[in-house]
Each structure stands twice: as structure tokens, then as C-alpha cells.
Amino acid sequence: MTAQPGPARRRELHLNAFLKPPGEFLAAWRHPNAAADAGVNIRHVIELARTAERARFDAVFFADLVGVPFADQEVLSRVSVVNDSFEPTTLIAALATATSRIGLIATASTTYNEPYHLARTFASLDHISGGRAGWNLVTSLSDAEARNFGLDRHVDHELRYERAAEFFAVVTGLWDSFDDDAFHHDQMSGIYFDETKLHRLDHRGKHFAVTGPLNIARPPQGRPVIVQAGSSDRGRALAASVADVVFTQHADLAGAQAFYADLKATARAAGRDPDHVVVLPGLSTIVGRTLDEAEDRFDRLTSLLDPRVALADLAYWLGGVDLAAHPLDGPLPDLPPSNQSQSAQRAIVERARAGGLTIRQLAQQRARDVRTVVGTPETIADHIQEWFEGRGADGFNVIFPYLPDTLDDFATLVIPELRRRGLFRTEYTGRTLRDNLGLPRPPSRWALP
Ligand SMILES: Cc1cc2nc3c(=O)[nH]c(=O)nc-3n(C[C@H](O)[C@H](O)[C@H](O)COP(=O)(O)O)c2cc1C
């Protein structure tokens, strides 16, 4: 059954599990409870997805890069996930057969793919999973990725968002190639589908020429769920016009509330129902029975990070800056605008300036991520409730510093506390990811009003 959101519908908290086996933290693979090879250990990833499903998360999500982020091989040899992980669309196909209700979201780039390929992949995933697929639409980040696709430099920020908008239009157009009721599979008459229910796209644009039709039936959800995570001005504009779910990152509630209000207003101005754009800030948690226990766990984790890796990661998120050219105990230099993630660069620079931090201090402090809430189940639930009820969030993209422990702790300690407060579901009520998220099934562009 497809959910029918309306004004009388109670606002529901949504939780997405951002799975980056063996954990978001770059040194997570060194944790004694981690599976060091988790990125390519399918049995392990299936167990994580099943844990998230038992806890009734809306979805699991897998990020992706189409290249390795660090040029320095000494640094690279000390990290796991960026070197050795499953490609996400392949992975969620496997998870679709090992789970039954949870949504499955994979990242794919609009800069280094063709829309026909992606439309076909995600339509197939939606069929394979019975309507549980989602696409995290990214424009990719770095020159290192560009160099795997015949370019020396990553496509310019402005241009790649322009391409992304046209890419989205082509993909969604292809998904509408066949009407929902086009296929009769009528063995008696020999008519496989009703030819009046086939629509050729015939797209001719600046970036793409695609005739269509797509060679697969319309996806069960009409459209797999579209996720967007760019927070620059261009990223926000794209999110407000096309995204069903928006991943964001905020250090405090005031920043989250401002983003939330702006995005919902922009979506409304674009003719969309703001309730159909689900805003999920990132939330990384370390739970302990007491605050001391949680802090102790966090300290032990951060002690595993090699300082060279911390520095390389800082340089990467600043936009590929050569930090070796600057004294480590001096301030962050003025930087040119990033062609990677403008919003990530802005957040780091603001943090350095506000704290008067040297480059070395900044690299060390980033290991203790601002989005990480370290506490007891009650204090973490307090945080979630405050942001949700204060309209800084419709829920959270829950990030797990190390796996499986922080997912297990969230599922067994935080979620029961959220349920005690009447904030989170005890059962799935729909069958599709759109149902979980309270989103309607979009009609085909060819459907009569
Ligand atoms: C939670 C989150 C997850 C993201 N995952 C990916 C990813 O897997 N791959 C990628 O290339 N970019 C990823 N990004 C980057 C954004 O999608 C976006 O392309 C980037 O931030 C540049 O956009 P901006 O300049 O508009 O911020 C992610 C961002 C966030 C906040």
C-alpha cells in the first residue's frame, strides 16, 4: 500500500543507516571489534543490513567515490574503505535478496555515468527489491576521480550541477517509458505489451541526446527515491527541485533550522509539497551506559588514527589543498574556492577561524567529528527529539563511527528510548521505501490528470 500523506498525517521521525563498513571513522578497521575486511565481506554487510532492518530503520545507504582520494601511497596504505569496498549498486542488489522491508540507497555519479545506464540500473534495482531502491545523486568530488574518465581535472562545479539537472530529467523521463499498466504478457494473443502505452523520450539537450525507450517496465515506486547531499547554493537548488531526501551536515541546531526552513521554502516556491522533501542531517553517535564510558570509547577510537591520515583527510575536504606547503603549527591559509564540496570547505574554514586553530590542531580535532554526539541513550534521544521537534530535521542520517558496535548500540539502546518517547515506529507499515518515508508514488508524466 502506498502511503497518502496529507495535512492531518502525524509527522514521523525517519532514520537512515549510513553504512560504511567497517565504519565512518578512517581508522575504524583497526578497532578490535571490527571486521578489518568489512568493505568486501558480504556476509558481514548482510548482517549489518539485517540489524538495521530489525531496528526498523527506513533505509541503509552506501556512499561511493569513483577513485581513491589520497595520492600519497603511504597514507593510502593506512586506510580501508576508500581502497577496498563493494560498488554500491551491485551491493544493494545482493542486499535486496537478503532483506525484505528496509530501503536500499546506493550512490551514483551524474558526472561519470550516462543517464541510460543509470536509469536501467536503478529501475532494475527497484524491481529486484520490490520497490525499495533509492539513488543518492552525486556530482563526484575530486580530480583523482576525473583522471579515471579521460580528464585531467574534475568538471567545474557549476557545469556539473547543470549536467546533473539534465541527467535527472533524462533518467526520470526514461523511467516513464512504459505506462504502469503497459505489460499484459498475454500468451494467448501473443501481445506482450500494449503499444499505445509506450512513450519514446526523444531527448535532445545540451549534455545528452537520448532516444529511449528504456528496456524495462516502469519501476514499482514509479521513481526510485532520489537523495541529494550537496549544500552549496547550486546543490540546495537541485535538492529543492528534485530530491525526495536531503542529507545535510550541521554543527548546531540553529544552522540546521536555517537550512531546513530555507530548503522547504525553496521546494514550495518550486511548486512542490515541502513535506515531500525529507531533510536528514548527519548524526554520528557513540553510546555508553554512562557519559564516562562513552567518552572513553571515543578516545580509544580516535587514538587509532595515524596523524598523516588525519592531515591528508583534512587537505582532501578543503578541496585538495597541498597543506605540506604551509607550517603545521601556523594558521590555515586563505584558500581558493573548492571545486570539490564547497559546503564541506566552508564548514572546516569556519571551524578553524572560530577556534583560532593551527593546521595541526584542526586535523586532530576533526578526528573528533563535530557531528558526533557522545552520550547515554537518554542524552542522544534528547538530541534527536530536540532537532526533530525544533524543525531542524525530519530525522537523521545516522553515521556509525565503527561497525558493528555503534549500530548494535544504536539499535538496542537508542531506538528503544525513542520508542518509549513515542518518536519512532515499532513496525514497518508499507512495503516500499516511499511508504517508509511517507512519500507518494509519482505518477508517470504521461498519465492523465
Ligand atoms: C552525507 C553525505 C554523503 C555524501 N556522499 C557522497 C558520496 O558518496 N559520493 C560523492 O561523490 N559525494 C558525496 N557527498 C557529496 C555531495 O553529494 C556533493 O556532491 C558535494 O558535497 C559537493 O556539493 P556542494 O559543493 O554543493 O556541497 C556526500 C555529502 C554528504 C553530506
Short mmCIF file of C-alpha atoms in Angstrom, two decimals, residues 43-193:
data_model
loop_
_atom_site.label_atom_id
_atom_site.label_comp_id
_atom_site.label_asym_id
_atom_site.label_seq_id
_atom_site.Cartn_x
_atom_site.Cartn_y
_atom_site.Cartn_z
CA ARG A 43 28.25 -11.84 4.95
CA HIS A 44 29.25 -9.04 7.28
CA VAL A 45 27.42 -6.35 5.28
CA ILE A 46 24.29 -8.52 5.10
CA GLU A 47 24.36 -8.83 8.90
CA LEU A 48 24.60 -5.03 9.23
CA ALA A 49 21.63 -4.51 6.88
CA ARG A 50 19.59 -7.12 8.78
CA THR A 51 20.38 -5.44 12.09
CA ALA A 52 19.19 -2.11 10.64
CA GLU A 53 16.04 -3.80 9.32
CA ARG A 54 15.25 -5.44 12.70
CA ALA A 55 15.57 -1.97 14.24
CA ARG A 56 13.11 -0.64 11.58
CA PHE A 57 15.41 1.95 10.01
CA ASP A 58 13.84 3.48 6.89
CA ALA A 59 16.85 2.57 4.76
CA VAL A 60 20.51 1.67 4.60
CA PHE A 61 22.74 3.90 2.48
CA PHE A 62 26.11 3.36 0.78
CA ALA A 63 28.37 6.24 -0.32
CA ASP A 64 30.78 5.97 -3.24
CA LEU A 65 33.81 7.51 -4.89
CA VAL A 66 34.97 6.55 -8.38
CA GLY A 67 38.63 6.83 -7.47
CA VAL A 68 40.89 6.90 -4.42
CA PRO A 69 41.10 10.25 -2.60
CA PHE A 70 44.73 10.26 -1.44
CA ALA A 71 47.69 10.43 -3.82
CA ASP A 72 50.27 9.63 -1.14
CA GLN A 73 50.62 5.85 -1.08
CA GLU A 74 51.95 5.83 2.46
CA VAL A 75 48.70 7.49 3.58
CA LEU A 76 46.56 5.35 1.30
CA SER A 77 48.06 2.15 2.67
CA ARG A 78 46.74 3.07 6.12
CA VAL A 79 43.04 3.36 5.24
CA SER A 80 40.49 0.72 4.29
CA VAL A 81 37.18 1.91 2.95
CA VAL A 82 38.40 4.11 0.07
CA ASN A 83 40.66 1.31 -1.22
CA ASP A 84 38.61 -1.78 -0.78
CA SER A 85 34.78 -1.59 -0.88
CA PHE A 86 31.94 -3.02 -2.94
CA GLU A 87 30.43 -0.87 -5.71
CA PRO A 88 27.08 0.21 -4.16
CA THR A 89 24.53 -0.69 -6.89
CA THR A 90 25.98 -4.20 -7.06
CA LEU A 91 25.92 -4.39 -3.28
CA ILE A 92 22.29 -3.33 -2.85
CA ALA A 93 21.21 -5.94 -5.44
CA ALA A 94 22.69 -8.56 -3.13
CA LEU A 95 21.10 -6.96 -0.04
CA ALA A 96 17.71 -6.90 -1.77
CA THR A 97 17.61 -10.68 -1.66
CA ALA A 98 18.81 -10.85 1.96
CA THR A 99 16.28 -8.36 3.40
CA SER A 100 12.57 -7.71 2.82
CA ARG A 101 11.38 -4.34 4.14
CA ILE A 102 14.25 -1.89 4.56
CA GLY A 103 15.06 0.68 1.85
CA LEU A 104 18.35 0.33 -0.06
CA ILE A 105 20.09 3.51 -1.22
CA ALA A 106 23.16 3.50 -3.48
CA THR A 107 25.32 6.42 -4.60
CA ALA A 108 25.95 7.01 -8.31
CA SER A 109 27.60 9.93 -10.10
CA THR A 110 25.92 12.07 -12.75
CA THR A 111 29.33 13.34 -13.88
CA TYR A 112 30.93 10.00 -14.72
CA ASN A 113 27.96 7.96 -15.96
CA GLU A 114 25.46 8.06 -18.81
CA PRO A 115 21.77 8.52 -17.89
CA TYR A 116 20.56 5.50 -19.87
CA HIS A 117 22.85 3.20 -17.88
CA LEU A 118 21.77 4.59 -14.53
CA ALA A 119 18.06 4.67 -15.38
CA ARG A 120 18.31 1.00 -16.28
CA THR A 121 20.36 0.04 -13.21
CA PHE A 122 18.05 1.74 -10.71
CA ALA A 123 14.86 0.55 -12.46
CA SER A 124 16.25 -2.99 -12.21
CA LEU A 125 17.15 -2.48 -8.55
CA ASP A 126 13.65 -1.21 -7.81
CA HIS A 127 12.13 -4.32 -9.41
CA ILE A 128 14.60 -6.69 -7.76
CA SER A 129 13.93 -5.17 -4.32
CA GLY A 130 10.14 -4.86 -4.71
CA GLY A 131 10.20 -1.04 -4.60
CA ARG A 132 12.92 -0.40 -2.04
CA ALA A 133 15.61 1.31 -4.15
CA GLY A 134 16.98 4.82 -3.72
CA TRP A 135 19.61 6.75 -5.69
CA ASN A 136 21.97 9.17 -3.96
CA LEU A 137 22.61 11.51 -6.88
CA VAL A 138 26.12 12.98 -6.60
CA THR A 139 28.26 15.01 -8.96
CA SER A 140 31.53 13.41 -7.65
CA LEU A 141 34.26 15.25 -5.86
CA SER A 142 37.86 15.18 -6.96
CA ASP A 143 40.45 15.42 -9.74
CA ALA A 144 41.52 11.88 -8.81
CA GLU A 145 38.09 10.67 -9.97
CA ALA A 146 38.23 12.74 -13.19
CA ARG A 147 41.53 11.07 -14.06
CA ASN A 148 39.72 7.72 -14.31
CA PHE A 149 37.45 9.09 -17.03
CA GLY A 150 39.80 10.72 -19.52
CA LEU A 151 40.01 14.15 -17.82
CA ASP A 152 42.90 15.86 -16.02
CA ARG A 153 40.64 17.94 -13.80
CA HIS A 154 37.26 17.40 -12.22
CA VAL A 155 34.42 19.03 -14.17
CA ASP A 156 33.72 22.57 -12.96
CA HIS A 157 31.26 22.81 -10.03
CA GLU A 158 28.72 24.95 -11.92
CA LEU A 159 28.86 22.83 -15.06
CA ARG A 160 28.50 19.53 -13.25
CA TYR A 161 25.36 20.71 -11.44
CA GLU A 162 23.97 21.83 -14.83
CA ARG A 163 24.72 18.37 -16.22
CA ALA A 164 23.19 16.77 -13.10
CA ALA A 165 19.87 18.59 -13.64
CA GLU A 166 19.65 17.43 -17.26
CA PHE A 167 20.81 13.94 -16.25
CA PHE A 168 17.95 13.74 -13.73
CA ALA A 169 15.41 14.86 -16.37
CA VAL A 170 16.60 12.15 -18.77
CA VAL A 171 16.62 9.39 -16.14
CA THR A 172 13.13 10.19 -14.86
CA GLY A 173 11.89 10.53 -18.46
CA LEU A 174 13.27 7.07 -19.26
CA TRP A 175 11.58 5.55 -16.19
CA ASP A 176 8.25 6.70 -17.68
CA SER A 177 8.91 4.87 -20.98
CA PHE A 178 6.09 2.40 -20.29
CA ASP A 179 2.82 3.19 -18.54
CA ASP A 180 2.30 1.26 -15.31
CA ASP A 181 -0.27 -1.00 -16.95
CA ALA A 182 1.54 -1.45 -20.30
CA PHE A 183 2.56 -5.09 -19.87
CA HIS A 184 -0.07 -7.79 -20.34
CA HIS A 185 2.27 -10.72 -21.06
CA ASP A 186 -0.70 -12.23 -22.89
CA GLN A 187 0.40 -15.65 -24.03
CA MET A 188 -2.88 -16.37 -25.85
CA SER A 189 -2.91 -13.28 -28.06
CA GLY A 190 0.86 -13.07 -28.36
CA ILE A 191 0.76 -9.38 -27.33
CA TYR A 192 3.48 -8.78 -24.74
CA PHE A 193 2.62 -5.14 -24.10
#
